[in-house]
């Protein structure tokens, strides 16, 4: 029996997670359209967790992004004090 290559296993797992993410986003859109906002919000948390896993976002990186968004300071000033990965850039 051939042993699965680690890279193949990781790629397969990522593919499956991306497919799951797409399904969850469809479900969230369906729930939002049906005015089931509480359930859609709960599902959005699962989507966020899955996206964080896919992009290997740490809790501290997410907190830094949330702090930046909540701050009254312009984004440009804070970017010099706290470096975030490019996938966490704040786009307005």
mmCIF file of N, CA, C and O in Angstrom:
data_model
loop_
_atom_site.group_PDB
_atom_site.id
_atom_site.type_symbol
_atom_site.label_atom_id
_atom_site.label_comp_id
_atom_site.label_asym_id
_atom_site.label_seq_id
_atom_site.Cartn_x
_atom_site.Cartn_y
_atom_site.Cartn_z
ATOM 1 N N UNK A 1 0.846 -1.164 0.000
ATOM 2 C CA UNK A 1 0.000 0.000 0.000
ATOM 3 C C UNK A 1 0.902 1.241 0.000
ATOM 4 O O UNK A 1 1.721 1.411 0.888
ATOM 5 N N UNK A 2 0.740 2.176 -0.968
ATOM 6 C CA UNK A 2 1.592 3.364 -1.035
ATOM 7 C C UNK A 2 1.269 4.326 0.099
ATOM 8 O O UNK A 2 0.128 4.476 0.506
ATOM 9 N N UNK A 3 2.301 4.971 0.607
ATOM 10 C CA UNK A 3 2.137 5.956 1.660
ATOM 11 C C UNK A 3 1.849 7.303 1.012
ATOM 12 O O UNK A 3 2.514 7.706 0.063
ATOM 13 N N UNK A 4 0.842 8.007 1.525
ATOM 14 C CA UNK A 4 0.469 9.309 0.972
ATOM 15 C C UNK A 4 1.560 10.326 1.267
ATOM 16 O O UNK A 4 2.103 10.384 2.370
ATOM 17 N N UNK A 5 1.883 11.104 0.274
ATOM 18 C CA UNK A 5 2.848 12.180 0.413
ATOM 19 C C UNK A 5 2.247 13.251 1.328
ATOM 20 O O UNK A 5 1.076 13.596 1.208
ATOM 21 N N UNK A 6 3.044 13.800 2.228
ATOM 22 C CA UNK A 6 2.566 14.814 3.165
ATOM 23 C C UNK A 6 2.023 16.024 2.429
ATOM 24 O O UNK A 6 0.983 16.566 2.809
ATOM 25 N N UNK A 7 2.701 16.456 1.369
ATOM 26 C CA UNK A 7 2.240 17.602 0.598
ATOM 27 C C UNK A 7 0.888 17.324 -0.043
ATOM 28 O O UNK A 7 0.025 18.194 -0.088
ATOM 29 N N UNK A 8 0.702 16.091 -0.546
ATOM 30 C CA UNK A 8 -0.579 15.717 -1.136
ATOM 31 C C UNK A 8 -1.679 15.725 -0.090
ATOM 32 O O UNK A 8 -2.793 16.175 -0.345
ATOM 33 N N UNK A 9 -1.366 15.235 1.099
ATOM 34 C CA UNK A 9 -2.342 15.201 2.179
ATOM 35 C C UNK A 9 -2.740 16.617 2.588
ATOM 36 O O UNK A 9 -3.921 16.901 2.778
ATOM 37 N N UNK A 10 -1.753 17.503 2.700
ATOM 38 C CA UNK A 10 -2.036 18.896 3.067
ATOM 39 C C UNK A 10 -2.876 19.562 1.982
ATOM 40 O O UNK A 10 -3.857 20.252 2.276
ATOM 41 N N UNK A 11 -2.519 19.349 0.723
ATOM 42 C CA UNK A 11 -3.277 19.935 -0.391
ATOM 43 C C UNK A 11 -4.700 19.407 -0.409
ATOM 44 O O UNK A 11 -5.651 20.170 -0.624
ATOM 45 N N UNK A 12 -4.867 18.114 -0.168
ATOM 46 C CA UNK A 12 -6.194 17.516 -0.147
ATOM 47 C C UNK A 12 -7.023 18.083 1.005
ATOM 48 O O UNK A 12 -8.204 18.394 0.837
ATOM 49 N N UNK A 13 -6.417 18.234 2.155
ATOM 50 C CA UNK A 13 -7.104 18.803 3.307
ATOM 51 C C UNK A 13 -7.517 20.237 3.018
ATOM 52 O O UNK A 13 -8.646 20.638 3.312
ATOM 53 N N UNK A 14 -6.612 21.005 2.429
ATOM 54 C CA UNK A 14 -6.931 22.396 2.104
ATOM 55 C C UNK A 14 -8.071 22.464 1.086
ATOM 56 O O UNK A 14 -8.976 23.291 1.218
ATOM 57 N N UNK A 15 -8.052 21.590 0.089
ATOM 58 C CA UNK A 15 -9.140 21.542 -0.903
ATOM 59 C C UNK A 15 -10.474 21.261 -0.234
ATOM 60 O O UNK A 15 -11.487 21.891 -0.542
ATOM 61 N N UNK A 16 -10.460 20.310 0.672
ATOM 62 C CA UNK A 16 -11.700 19.950 1.377
ATOM 63 C C UNK A 16 -12.187 21.097 2.252
ATOM 64 O O UNK A 16 -13.391 21.365 2.317
ATOM 65 N N UNK A 17 -11.259 21.791 2.912
ATOM 66 C CA UNK A 17 -11.649 22.931 3.738
ATOM 67 C C UNK A 17 -12.198 24.076 2.888
ATOM 68 O O UNK A 17 -13.156 24.741 3.284
ATOM 69 N N UNK A 18 -11.610 24.295 1.722
ATOM 70 C CA UNK A 18 -12.118 25.334 0.820
ATOM 71 C C UNK A 18 -13.528 24.989 0.329
ATOM 72 O O UNK A 18 -14.395 25.871 0.236
ATOM 73 N N UNK A 19 -13.761 23.728 0.038
ATOM 74 C CA UNK A 19 -15.093 23.297 -0.381
ATOM 75 C C UNK A 19 -16.088 23.475 0.759
ATOM 76 O O UNK A 19 -17.221 23.933 0.545
ATOM 77 N N UNK A 20 -15.672 23.123 1.953
ATOM 78 C CA UNK A 20 -16.531 23.301 3.123
ATOM 79 C C UNK A 20 -16.827 24.778 3.344
ATOM 80 O O UNK A 20 -17.968 25.159 3.628
ATOM 81 N N UNK A 21 -15.825 25.613 3.198
ATOM 82 C CA UNK A 21 -16.002 27.058 3.354
ATOM 83 C C UNK A 21 -17.037 27.581 2.357
ATOM 84 O O UNK A 21 -17.923 28.360 2.723
ATOM 85 N N UNK A 22 -16.945 27.150 1.113
ATOM 86 C CA UNK A 22 -17.912 27.582 0.095
ATOM 87 C C UNK A 22 -19.330 27.158 0.478
ATOM 88 O O UNK A 22 -20.284 27.940 0.333
ATOM 89 N N UNK A 23 -19.473 25.947 0.974
ATOM 90 C CA UNK A 23 -20.784 25.452 1.396
ATOM 91 C C UNK A 23 -21.327 26.261 2.564
ATOM 92 O O UNK A 23 -22.506 26.649 2.578
ATOM 93 N N UNK A 24 -20.475 26.533 3.544
ATOM 94 C CA UNK A 24 -20.907 27.319 4.699
ATOM 95 C C UNK A 24 -21.324 28.729 4.290
ATOM 96 O O UNK A 24 -22.302 29.279 4.810
ATOM 97 N N UNK A 25 -20.593 29.314 3.342
ATOM 98 C CA UNK A 25 -20.941 30.662 2.880
ATOM 99 C C UNK A 25 -22.277 30.654 2.141
ATOM 100 O O UNK A 25 -23.067 31.593 2.276
ATOM 101 N N UNK A 26 -22.561 29.590 1.381
ATOM 102 C CA UNK A 26 -23.864 29.465 0.722
ATOM 103 C C UNK A 26 -24.975 29.345 1.761
ATOM 104 O O UNK A 26 -26.031 29.965 1.629
ATOM 105 N N UNK A 27 -24.730 28.549 2.787
ATOM 106 C CA UNK A 27 -25.722 28.385 3.857
ATOM 107 C C UNK A 27 -25.958 29.707 4.578
ATOM 108 O O UNK A 27 -27.108 30.051 4.888
ATOM 109 N N UNK A 28 -24.898 30.437 4.823
ATOM 110 C CA UNK A 28 -25.032 31.728 5.501
ATOM 111 C C UNK A 28 -25.859 32.691 4.644
ATOM 112 O O UNK A 28 -26.743 33.380 5.164
ATOM 113 N N UNK A 29 -25.587 32.740 3.347
ATOM 114 C CA UNK A 29 -26.353 33.610 2.445
ATOM 115 C C UNK A 29 -27.828 33.212 2.437
ATOM 116 O O UNK A 29 -28.722 34.068 2.476
ATOM 117 N N UNK A 30 -28.091 31.912 2.412
ATOM 118 C CA UNK A 30 -29.467 31.413 2.444
ATOM 119 C C UNK A 30 -30.170 31.862 3.717
ATOM 120 O O UNK A 30 -31.304 32.351 3.685
ATOM 121 N N UNK A 31 -29.499 31.703 4.847
ATOM 122 C CA UNK A 31 -30.094 32.093 6.126
ATOM 123 C C UNK A 31 -30.322 33.596 6.207
ATOM 124 O O UNK A 31 -31.335 34.058 6.729
ATOM 125 N N UNK A 32 -29.385 34.362 5.681
ATOM 126 C CA UNK A 32 -29.525 35.822 5.684
ATOM 127 C C UNK A 32 -30.723 36.229 4.828
ATOM 128 O O UNK A 32 -31.503 37.105 5.229
ATOM 129 N N UNK A 33 -30.883 35.602 3.669
ATOM 130 C CA UNK A 33 -32.018 35.892 2.787
ATOM 131 C C UNK A 33 -33.350 35.556 3.446
ATOM 132 O O UNK A 33 -34.368 36.165 3.138
ATOM 133 N N UNK A 34 -33.339 34.587 4.328
ATOM 134 C CA UNK A 34 -34.567 34.152 5.000
ATOM 135 C C UNK A 34 -34.783 34.875 6.330
ATOM 136 O O UNK A 34 -35.615 34.468 7.129
ATOM 137 N N UNK A 35 -34.016 35.931 6.556
ATOM 138 C CA UNK A 35 -34.122 36.754 7.771
ATOM 139 C C UNK A 35 -33.883 35.941 9.036
ATOM 140 O O UNK A 35 -34.433 36.241 10.091
ATOM 141 N N UNK A 36 -33.038 34.943 8.934
ATOM 142 C CA UNK A 36 -32.657 34.156 10.102
ATOM 143 C C UNK A 36 -31.266 34.642 10.527
ATOM 144 O O UNK A 36 -30.269 33.924 10.435
ATOM 145 N N UNK A 37 -31.235 35.886 10.997
ATOM 146 C CA UNK A 37 -29.953 36.557 11.220
ATOM 147 C C UNK A 37 -29.141 35.953 12.353
ATOM 148 O O UNK A 37 -27.919 35.919 12.259
ATOM 149 N N UNK A 38 -29.779 35.497 13.395
ATOM 150 C CA UNK A 38 -29.025 34.935 14.524
ATOM 151 C C UNK A 38 -28.258 33.686 14.101
ATOM 152 O O UNK A 38 -27.084 33.529 14.424
ATOM 153 N N UNK A 39 -28.918 32.809 13.376
ATOM 154 C CA UNK A 39 -28.250 31.595 12.911
ATOM 155 C C UNK A 39 -27.169 31.939 11.900
ATOM 156 O O UNK A 39 -26.082 31.349 11.914
ATOM 157 N N UNK A 40 -27.424 32.914 11.031
ATOM 158 C CA UNK A 40 -26.422 33.355 10.055
ATOM 159 C C UNK A 40 -25.200 33.921 10.768
ATOM 160 O O UNK A 40 -24.056 33.681 10.345
ATOM 161 N N UNK A 41 -25.404 34.647 11.851
ATOM 162 C CA UNK A 41 -24.274 35.185 12.622
ATOM 163 C C UNK A 41 -23.455 34.070 13.259
ATOM 164 O O UNK A 41 -22.221 34.129 13.284
ATOM 165 N N UNK A 42 -24.131 33.077 13.792
ATOM 166 C CA UNK A 42 -23.409 31.937 14.365
ATOM 167 C C UNK A 42 -22.583 31.228 13.297
ATOM 168 O O UNK A 42 -21.433 30.846 13.527
ATOM 169 N N UNK A 43 -23.163 31.083 12.130
ATOM 170 C CA UNK A 43 -22.454 30.447 11.030
ATOM 171 C C UNK A 43 -21.261 31.294 10.588
ATOM 172 O O UNK A 43 -20.218 30.757 10.218
ATOM 173 N N UNK A 44 -21.390 32.610 10.686
ATOM 174 C CA UNK A 44 -20.269 33.477 10.307
ATOM 175 C C UNK A 44 -19.069 33.265 11.230
ATOM 176 O O UNK A 44 -17.917 33.398 10.796
ATOM 177 N N UNK A 45 -19.311 32.909 12.475
ATOM 178 C CA UNK A 45 -18.206 32.596 13.384
ATOM 179 C C UNK A 45 -17.475 31.326 12.948
ATOM 180 O O UNK A 45 -16.251 31.262 12.994
ATOM 181 N N UNK A 46 -18.240 30.334 12.507
ATOM 182 C CA UNK A 46 -17.618 29.107 12.001
ATOM 183 C C UNK A 46 -16.818 29.402 10.736
ATOM 184 O O UNK A 46 -15.710 28.875 10.553
ATOM 185 N N UNK A 47 -17.334 30.279 9.887
ATOM 186 C CA UNK A 47 -16.630 30.664 8.664
ATOM 187 C C UNK A 47 -15.335 31.389 9.004
ATOM 188 O O UNK A 47 -14.286 31.107 8.414
ATOM 189 N N UNK A 48 -15.391 32.291 9.963
ATOM 190 C CA UNK A 48 -14.192 33.012 10.390
ATOM 191 C C UNK A 48 -13.141 32.046 10.927
ATOM 192 O O UNK A 48 -11.963 32.123 10.561
ATOM 193 N N UNK A 49 -13.562 31.119 11.763
ATOM 194 C CA UNK A 49 -12.628 30.139 12.337
ATOM 195 C C UNK A 49 -11.973 29.304 11.235
ATOM 196 O O UNK A 49 -10.771 29.058 11.256
ATOM 197 N N UNK A 50 -12.761 28.901 10.264
ATOM 198 C CA UNK A 50 -12.234 28.107 9.159
ATOM 199 C C UNK A 50 -11.259 28.920 8.303
ATOM 200 O O UNK A 50 -10.201 28.423 7.916
ATOM 201 N N UNK A 51 -11.601 30.169 8.033
ATOM 202 C CA UNK A 51 -10.686 31.035 7.269
ATOM 203 C C UNK A 51 -9.377 31.242 8.030
ATOM 204 O O UNK A 51 -8.299 31.247 7.430
ATOM 205 N N UNK A 52 -9.473 31.415 9.336
ATOM 206 C CA UNK A 52 -8.263 31.587 10.146
ATOM 207 C C UNK A 52 -7.393 30.337 10.057
ATOM 208 O O UNK A 52 -6.174 30.436 9.946
ATOM 209 N N UNK A 53 -8.020 29.176 10.097
ATOM 210 C CA UNK A 53 -7.267 27.922 9.998
ATOM 211 C C UNK A 53 -6.591 27.802 8.624
ATOM 212 O O UNK A 53 -5.420 27.431 8.526
ATOM 213 N N UNK A 54 -7.330 28.124 7.581
ATOM 214 C CA UNK A 54 -6.783 28.027 6.227
ATOM 215 C C UNK A 54 -5.582 28.953 6.018
ATOM 216 O O UNK A 54 -4.619 28.592 5.361
ATOM 217 N N UNK A 55 -5.665 30.156 6.565
ATOM 218 C CA UNK A 55 -4.609 31.148 6.378
ATOM 219 C C UNK A 55 -3.608 31.178 7.533
ATOM 220 O O UNK A 55 -2.728 32.040 7.571
ATOM 221 N N UNK A 56 -3.787 30.242 8.466
ATOM 222 C CA UNK A 56 -2.901 30.139 9.622
ATOM 223 C C UNK A 56 -2.791 31.458 10.391
ATOM 224 O O UNK A 56 -1.709 31.899 10.771
ATOM 225 N N UNK A 57 -3.944 32.092 10.594
ATOM 226 C CA UNK A 57 -4.021 33.332 11.348
ATOM 227 C C UNK A 57 -4.084 32.979 12.830
ATOM 228 O O UNK A 57 -4.904 32.167 13.250
ATOM 229 N N UNK A 58 -3.213 33.574 13.612
ATOM 230 C CA UNK A 58 -3.207 33.304 15.046
ATOM 231 C C UNK A 58 -4.229 34.205 15.749
ATOM 232 O O UNK A 58 -4.669 35.221 15.208
ATOM 233 N N UNK A 59 -4.568 33.821 16.962
ATOM 234 C CA UNK A 59 -5.487 34.631 17.753
ATOM 235 C C UNK A 59 -4.903 36.026 17.995
ATOM 236 O O UNK A 59 -5.632 37.020 17.978
ATOM 237 N N UNK A 60 -3.596 36.097 18.208
ATOM 238 C CA UNK A 60 -2.978 37.404 18.456
ATOM 239 C C UNK A 60 -3.018 38.293 17.208
ATOM 240 O O UNK A 60 -3.188 39.505 17.315
ATOM 241 N N UNK A 61 -2.890 37.693 16.018
ATOM 242 C CA UNK A 61 -3.001 38.475 14.786
ATOM 243 C C UNK A 61 -4.428 39.001 14.607
ATOM 244 O O UNK A 61 -4.631 40.149 14.217
ATOM 245 N N UNK A 62 -5.413 38.165 14.918
ATOM 246 C CA UNK A 62 -6.803 38.600 14.826
ATOM 247 C C UNK A 62 -7.080 39.715 15.823
ATOM 248 O O UNK A 62 -7.732 40.707 15.491
ATOM 249 N N UNK A 63 -6.559 39.572 17.033
ATOM 250 C CA UNK A 63 -6.753 40.623 18.039
ATOM 251 C C UNK A 63 -6.109 41.924 17.591
ATOM 252 O O UNK A 63 -6.698 43.002 17.749
ATOM 253 N N UNK A 64 -4.919 41.845 17.008
ATOM 254 C CA UNK A 64 -4.243 43.052 16.517
ATOM 255 C C UNK A 64 -5.069 43.734 15.437
ATOM 256 O O UNK A 64 -5.193 44.961 15.414
ATOM 257 N N UNK A 65 -5.668 42.951 14.560
ATOM 258 C CA UNK A 65 -6.510 43.518 13.511
ATOM 259 C C UNK A 65 -7.746 44.171 14.114
ATOM 260 O O UNK A 65 -8.115 45.292 13.744
ATOM 261 N N UNK A 66 -8.378 43.497 15.056
ATOM 262 C CA UNK A 66 -9.567 44.057 15.717
ATOM 263 C C UNK A 66 -9.222 45.343 16.459
ATOM 264 O O UNK A 66 -9.983 46.314 16.416
ATOM 265 N N UNK A 67 -8.078 45.358 17.139
ATOM 266 C CA UNK A 67 -7.640 46.568 17.834
ATOM 267 C C UNK A 67 -7.437 47.708 16.852
ATOM 268 O O UNK A 67 -7.796 48.857 17.125
ATOM 269 N N UNK A 68 -6.866 47.391 15.700
ATOM 270 C CA UNK A 68 -6.615 48.407 14.689
ATOM 271 C C UNK A 68 -7.931 48.970 14.163
ATOM 272 O O UNK A 68 -8.088 50.181 13.994
ATOM 273 N N UNK A 69 -8.897 48.100 13.932
ATOM 274 C CA UNK A 69 -10.191 48.540 13.428
ATOM 275 C C UNK A 69 -10.918 49.386 14.465
ATOM 276 O O UNK A 69 -11.530 50.405 14.135
ATOM 277 N N UNK A 70 -10.836 48.988 15.730
ATOM 278 C CA UNK A 70 -11.531 49.693 16.797
ATOM 279 C C UNK A 70 -10.873 51.016 17.167
ATOM 280 O O UNK A 70 -11.511 51.882 17.756
ATOM 281 N N UNK A 71 -9.631 51.173 16.796
ATOM 282 C CA UNK A 71 -8.880 52.370 17.154
ATOM 283 C C UNK A 71 -9.380 53.581 16.368
ATOM 284 O O UNK A 71 -9.863 53.475 15.254
ATOM 285 N N UNK A 72 -9.218 54.749 16.979
ATOM 286 C CA UNK A 72 -9.566 55.992 16.303
ATOM 287 C C UNK A 72 -8.435 56.501 15.427
ATOM 288 O O UNK A 72 -8.624 57.405 14.625
ATOM 289 N N UNK A 73 -7.237 55.934 15.587
ATOM 290 C CA UNK A 73 -6.088 56.383 14.821
ATOM 291 C C UNK A 73 -6.193 55.904 13.384
ATOM 292 O O UNK A 73 -6.696 54.814 13.128
ATOM 293 N N UNK A 74 -5.687 56.694 12.432
ATOM 294 C CA UNK A 74 -5.672 56.230 11.043
ATOM 295 C C UNK A 74 -4.823 54.971 10.886
ATOM 296 O O UNK A 74 -3.851 54.773 11.611
ATOM 297 N N UNK A 75 -5.182 54.142 9.942
ATOM 298 C CA UNK A 75 -4.506 52.871 9.718
ATOM 299 C C UNK A 75 -3.033 53.079 9.386
ATOM 300 O O UNK A 75 -2.184 52.344 9.832
ATOM 301 N N UNK A 76 -2.701 54.112 8.609
ATOM 302 C CA UNK A 76 -1.317 54.325 8.206
ATOM 303 C C UNK A 76 -0.403 54.541 9.416
ATOM 304 O O UNK A 76 0.710 54.052 9.435
ATOM 305 N N UNK A 77 -0.865 55.259 10.417
ATOM 306 C CA UNK A 77 -0.030 55.510 11.591
ATOM 307 C C UNK A 77 0.225 54.228 12.375
ATOM 308 O O UNK A 77 1.303 54.017 12.886
ATOM 309 N N UNK A 78 -0.766 53.384 12.486
ATOM 310 C CA UNK A 78 -0.599 52.160 13.267
ATOM 311 C C UNK A 78 0.222 51.117 12.542
ATOM 312 O O UNK A 78 0.819 50.270 13.156
ATOM 313 N N UNK A 79 0.248 51.174 11.218
ATOM 314 C CA UNK A 79 0.963 50.134 10.481
ATOM 315 C C UNK A 79 2.456 50.156 10.770
ATOM 316 O O UNK A 79 3.136 49.170 10.596
ATOM 317 N N UNK A 80 2.969 51.289 11.233
ATOM 318 C CA UNK A 80 4.388 51.342 11.564
ATOM 319 C C UNK A 80 4.674 50.711 12.918
ATOM 320 O O UNK A 80 5.774 50.238 13.153
ATOM 321 N N UNK A 81 3.678 50.673 13.796
ATOM 322 C CA UNK A 81 3.910 50.116 15.122
ATOM 323 C C UNK A 81 3.591 48.631 15.202
ATOM 324 O O UNK A 81 4.119 47.925 16.027
ATOM 325 N N UNK A 82 2.716 48.161 14.345
ATOM 326 C CA UNK A 82 2.296 46.765 14.423
ATOM 327 C C UNK A 82 2.211 46.199 13.009
ATOM 328 O O UNK A 82 1.393 46.625 12.222
ATOM 329 N N UNK A 83 3.043 45.261 12.707
ATOM 330 C CA UNK A 83 3.057 44.654 11.378
ATOM 331 C C UNK A 83 2.126 43.452 11.346
ATOM 332 O O UNK A 83 2.260 42.542 12.147
ATOM 333 N N UNK A 84 1.190 43.473 10.417
ATOM 334 C CA UNK A 84 0.277 42.356 10.235
ATOM 335 C C UNK A 84 0.594 41.663 8.917
ATOM 336 O O UNK A 84 1.086 42.290 7.988
ATOM 337 N N UNK A 85 0.281 40.385 8.823
ATOM 338 C CA UNK A 85 0.477 39.686 7.549
ATOM 339 C C UNK A 85 -0.363 40.351 6.455
ATOM 340 O O UNK A 85 -1.399 40.950 6.744
ATOM 341 N N UNK A 86 0.049 40.250 5.195
ATOM 342 C CA UNK A 86 -0.660 40.927 4.113
ATOM 343 C C UNK A 86 -2.130 40.531 3.979
ATOM 344 O O UNK A 86 -2.949 41.336 3.574
ATOM 345 N N UNK A 87 -2.484 39.297 4.362
ATOM 346 C CA UNK A 87 -3.879 38.879 4.237
ATOM 347 C C UNK A 87 -4.762 39.493 5.310
ATOM 348 O O UNK A 87 -5.971 39.352 5.274
ATOM 349 N N UNK A 88 -4.165 40.209 6.285
ATOM 350 C CA UNK A 88 -4.951 40.892 7.304
ATOM 351 C C UNK A 88 -4.948 42.403 7.107
ATOM 352 O O UNK A 88 -5.348 43.138 7.997
ATOM 353 N N UNK A 89 -4.518 42.864 5.940
ATOM 354 C CA UNK A 89 -4.539 44.306 5.683
ATOM 355 C C UNK A 89 -5.951 44.811 5.754
ATOM 356 O O UNK A 89 -6.895 44.174 5.291
ATOM 357 N N UNK A 90 -6.103 45.977 6.321
ATOM 358 C CA UNK A 90 -7.411 46.612 6.412
ATOM 359 C C UNK A 90 -7.677 47.355 5.118
ATOM 360 O O UNK A 90 -6.910 48.223 4.723
ATOM 361 N N UNK A 91 -8.739 46.987 4.445
ATOM 362 C CA UNK A 91 -9.105 47.629 3.178
ATOM 363 C C UNK A 91 -10.396 48.391 3.407
ATOM 364 O O UNK A 91 -11.396 47.830 3.849
ATOM 365 N N UNK A 92 -10.347 49.683 3.130
ATOM 366 C CA UNK A 92 -11.551 50.501 3.325
ATOM 367 C C UNK A 92 -12.125 50.902 2.008
ATOM 368 O O UNK A 92 -11.505 50.996 1.028
#
